[in-house]
Amino acid sequence: MAEKKFDILMLFQVIFTVFVIIISIYGKVTENYSLLPLTLILLSITLLIMGLREYKRTKNLLWGIIILCISLYILFSAIEGIMIN
């Protein structure tokens, strides 16, 4: 069985995912949703890293572009949320 390689992109993905989970739990427990734009920005970065890892793993440009577009849409929504408030 081939062993999985641990790379720097996986490390960043885990770090950003943990931050997203912690901020989301904090917002839900305290019912303070002022950190929601930060959560969305970190989520978009996580998705961007996932897209890069998927492209690097499969060399399939389609899924990389789809995940990149989703990441950019979430980033746009987060920036819009910051500018409205």
GROMACS .gro file of N, CA and C in nm, residues 8-39:
model
   96
    8ILE      N    1   0.346   2.057   0.259
    8ILE     CA    2   0.322   2.186   0.324
    8ILE      C    3   0.180   2.236   0.298
    9LEU      N    4   0.123   2.204   0.183
    9LEU     CA    5  -0.014   2.246   0.155
    9LEU      C    6  -0.113   2.177   0.250
   10MET      N    7  -0.087   2.051   0.282
   10MET     CA    8  -0.174   1.982   0.376
   10MET      C    9  -0.164   2.045   0.515
   11LEU      N   10  -0.044   2.085   0.554
   11LEU     CA   11  -0.026   2.150   0.683
   11LEU      C   12  -0.105   2.281   0.689
   12PHE      N   13  -0.094   2.364   0.585
   12PHE     CA   14  -0.171   2.488   0.581
   12PHE      C   15  -0.321   2.463   0.580
   13GLN      N   16  -0.363   2.360   0.507
   13GLN     CA   17  -0.506   2.328   0.502
   13GLN      C   18  -0.557   2.289   0.640
   14VAL      N   19  -0.482   2.210   0.713
   14VAL     CA   20  -0.523   2.169   0.847
   14VAL      C   21  -0.526   2.290   0.941
   15ILE      N   22  -0.426   2.378   0.933
   15ILE     CA   23  -0.422   2.495   1.019
   15ILE      C   24  -0.542   2.586   0.993
   16PHE      N   25  -0.570   2.617   0.867
   16PHE     CA   26  -0.682   2.705   0.836
   16PHE      C   27  -0.815   2.639   0.870
   17THR      N   28  -0.825   2.508   0.854
   17THR     CA   29  -0.948   2.438   0.889
   17THR      C   30  -0.973   2.444   1.039
   18VAL      N   31  -0.868   2.427   1.117
   18VAL     CA   32  -0.883   2.436   1.263
   18VAL      C   33  -0.926   2.577   1.303
   19PHE      N   34  -0.867   2.680   1.242
   19PHE     CA   35  -0.909   2.818   1.271
   19PHE      C   36  -1.056   2.841   1.237
   20VAL      N   37  -1.099   2.790   1.122
   20VAL     CA   38  -1.239   2.805   1.082
   20VAL      C   39  -1.332   2.738   1.182
   21ILE      N   40  -1.296   2.619   1.226
   21ILE     CA   41  -1.379   2.547   1.322
   21ILE      C   42  -1.385   2.620   1.455
   22ILE      N   43  -1.271   2.668   1.503
   22ILE     CA   44  -1.268   2.737   1.632
   22ILE      C   45  -1.350   2.866   1.628
   23ILE      N   46  -1.333   2.945   1.523
   23ILE     CA   47  -1.407   3.071   1.513
   23ILE      C   48  -1.556   3.043   1.495
   24SER      N   49  -1.591   2.939   1.420
   24SER     CA   50  -1.732   2.905   1.402
   24SER      C   51  -1.796   2.860   1.532
   25ILE      N   52  -1.728   2.778   1.608
   25ILE     CA   53  -1.781   2.733   1.737
   25ILE      C   54  -1.795   2.850   1.832
   26TYR      N   55  -1.694   2.939   1.835
   26TYR     CA   56  -1.701   3.057   1.920
   26TYR      C   57  -1.822   3.144   1.883
   27GLY      N   58  -1.843   3.165   1.755
   27GLY     CA   59  -1.957   3.246   1.710
   27GLY      C   60  -2.090   3.183   1.744
   28LYS      N   61  -2.098   3.053   1.733
   28LYS     CA   62  -2.224   2.984   1.764
   28LYS      C   63  -2.252   2.982   1.914
   29VAL      N   64  -2.149   2.958   1.995
   29VAL     CA   65  -2.169   2.952   2.140
   29VAL      C   66  -2.205   3.088   2.197
   30THR      N   67  -2.134   3.191   2.154
   30THR     CA   68  -2.158   3.325   2.209
   30THR      C   69  -2.267   3.401   2.134
   31GLU      N   70  -2.315   3.347   2.024
   31GLU     CA   71  -2.411   3.412   1.935
   31GLU      C   72  -2.364   3.550   1.892
   32ASN      N   73  -2.234   3.561   1.873
   32ASN     CA   74  -2.170   3.684   1.825
   32ASN      C   75  -2.118   3.654   1.683
   33TYR      N   76  -2.189   3.705   1.584
   33TYR     CA   77  -2.155   3.673   1.446
   33TYR      C   78  -2.074   3.784   1.378
   34SER      N   79  -2.005   3.864   1.456
   34SER     CA   80  -1.924   3.969   1.397
   34SER      C   81  -1.797   3.913   1.332
   35LEU      N   82  -1.758   3.793   1.367
   35LEU     CA   83  -1.639   3.731   1.308
   35LEU      C   84  -1.671   3.647   1.185
   36LEU      N   85  -1.794   3.652   1.138
   36LEU     CA   86  -1.833   3.573   1.022
   36LEU      C   87  -1.753   3.607   0.896
   37PRO      N   88  -1.726   3.734   0.865
   37PRO     CA   89  -1.642   3.762   0.747
   37PRO      C   90  -1.502   3.702   0.757
   38LEU      N   91  -1.443   3.704   0.877
   38LEU     CA   92  -1.312   3.642   0.896
   38LEU      C   93  -1.321   3.491   0.873
   39THR      N   94  -1.427   3.431   0.920
   39THR     CA   95  -1.448   3.288   0.898
   39THR      C   96  -1.459   3.258   0.749
   0.00000   0.00000   0.00000
